[in-house]
XYZ file of C-alpha atoms in Angstrom:
154
model
C -22.032 26.582 73.452
C -21.997 28.568 69.856
C -20.257 27.121 67.119
C -17.884 30.095 67.364
C -16.682 29.245 71.081
C -16.590 25.287 70.047
C -14.236 26.492 66.910
C -12.128 28.476 68.895
C -11.748 25.625 71.498
C -10.899 23.162 69.013
C -8.812 25.295 67.081
C -6.827 26.016 70.800
C -6.644 22.711 71.931
C -5.249 21.130 68.551
C -2.787 23.818 68.503
C -2.123 22.908 72.044
C -1.605 19.646 71.349
C 0.359 19.717 68.042
C 2.732 22.894 69.409
C 3.843 20.542 72.708
C 4.913 17.337 71.042
C 6.674 20.001 68.523
C 8.357 21.861 71.466
C 8.895 18.740 73.283
C 10.869 16.889 70.778
C 12.775 20.254 70.211
C 13.135 20.390 73.855
C 14.854 17.210 74.221
C 17.367 18.074 71.415
C 18.582 20.928 73.094
C 18.103 20.006 76.635
C 17.468 16.557 77.665
C 14.432 15.404 79.932
C 14.360 19.132 81.697
C 14.163 20.253 77.876
C 11.667 18.440 76.882
C 9.161 19.555 80.003
C 10.081 23.075 79.016
C 9.706 22.671 75.322
C 6.198 21.072 75.410
C 4.939 23.700 77.575
C 6.360 26.654 75.261
C 5.050 24.501 72.298
C 1.374 24.320 73.931
C 1.079 27.930 74.367
C 2.366 28.858 70.995
C 0.250 26.163 69.259
C -2.568 27.234 71.298
C -2.408 30.926 69.758
C -2.088 29.326 66.635
C -4.881 27.258 66.515
C -6.737 30.311 67.984
C -6.089 32.485 65.314
C -7.829 30.217 62.915
C -10.448 30.120 64.749
C -10.526 34.132 64.843
C -10.139 34.309 61.039
C -13.014 32.216 60.022
C -16.337 31.785 61.284
C -17.343 28.479 61.040
C -21.239 29.261 60.134
C -19.799 31.552 57.517
C -17.451 29.135 56.085
C -20.299 26.274 56.036
C -22.962 28.656 54.516
C -20.461 29.712 51.763
C -19.703 26.246 50.714
C -23.544 25.349 51.046
C -24.664 28.169 48.913
C -22.129 27.838 45.983
C -21.244 24.057 46.264
C -23.321 23.185 43.213
C -21.321 25.611 40.929
C -18.115 24.195 41.555
C -16.277 22.334 38.798
C -16.255 19.040 40.213
C -19.884 19.212 41.369
C -21.900 15.887 40.481
C -25.412 16.460 40.231
C -26.205 12.904 41.576
C -24.787 14.342 45.227
C -25.769 16.487 47.473
C -24.718 18.745 50.446
C -24.600 15.659 52.658
C -22.150 14.391 50.553
C -19.747 17.745 49.728
C -20.210 19.071 53.588
C -18.066 16.344 55.275
C -15.481 16.981 52.373
C -15.164 21.098 52.786
C -15.349 20.363 56.862
C -12.230 17.811 56.283
C -10.629 20.761 54.627
C -11.154 23.302 57.453
C -9.939 20.810 60.089
C -6.923 19.605 58.087
C -5.526 23.330 57.136
C -4.342 23.826 60.745
C -3.064 20.429 61.082
C -0.661 20.536 58.211
C -0.401 24.477 58.365
C 2.610 25.882 56.394
C 2.566 22.961 53.961
C 1.219 23.001 50.394
C -2.122 20.995 49.705
C -0.610 19.399 46.794
C 2.059 18.089 49.564
C -0.023 16.519 51.996
C -2.808 15.095 49.452
C -1.540 11.768 49.796
C -2.004 11.790 53.575
C -5.521 13.219 53.132
C -6.378 11.065 50.674
C -5.254 8.278 53.181
C -7.453 9.403 56.045
C -10.689 10.541 53.856
C -12.594 7.348 54.088
C -12.632 7.666 58.000
C -13.367 11.280 57.925
C -15.927 11.103 55.484
C -18.866 10.583 58.024
C -21.814 9.844 55.612
C -20.591 11.408 52.407
C -20.696 9.225 49.483
C -17.552 10.803 47.838
C -14.496 8.862 46.962
C -11.310 10.810 47.385
C -11.275 11.736 43.976
C -14.903 12.987 43.899
C -13.999 15.010 47.220
C -10.723 16.265 46.408
C -11.762 19.273 45.057
C -14.314 20.177 47.224
C -11.462 19.289 49.892
C -8.812 21.395 48.446
C -11.224 24.426 48.210
C -12.061 24.052 51.935
C -8.091 24.271 52.501
C -7.560 27.428 50.439
C -10.385 29.381 51.937
C -8.817 29.084 55.400
C -5.543 29.873 53.699
C -7.032 33.200 52.198
C -8.404 34.358 55.587
C -5.116 34.001 57.315
C -2.522 37.004 57.147
C 0.204 36.111 54.722
C 1.074 33.036 52.834
C 2.274 30.146 55.178
C 2.790 27.860 52.370
C 4.565 29.939 50.127
C 1.962 29.036 47.443
C 0.675 32.707 46.191
C -2.859 32.383 47.619
């Protein structure tokens, strides 16, 4: 399976899961148990389309290559660190944009910081070192999509 196809599957699966939960909650409020079931199905379909849109807009290989070529020129770069440290931070930004889509990075930063230690894999970056790369990864995705979902002008 190619990186692109895997990314589409992940994007659609993540979107479907989040959409199903949101749809179930909304359906429960409107129509009780039947509304829960209908809301979950409708939410899953809408969520899969949203997740797929992110996967369509951003080729994960191009995304990785872009940052791998440019990370050493970023203002937050530390010469004592390498791609194995920064790569997971960019990936974390990529993966979490969809999870928190429609919200500004600054509004979810505390949540991202709290989850960084579990997500960072082999990266030696503490959150304060990783934050810039995560934020750049986040905004790269945002700029690739049409519109301004979080209304921050990017």
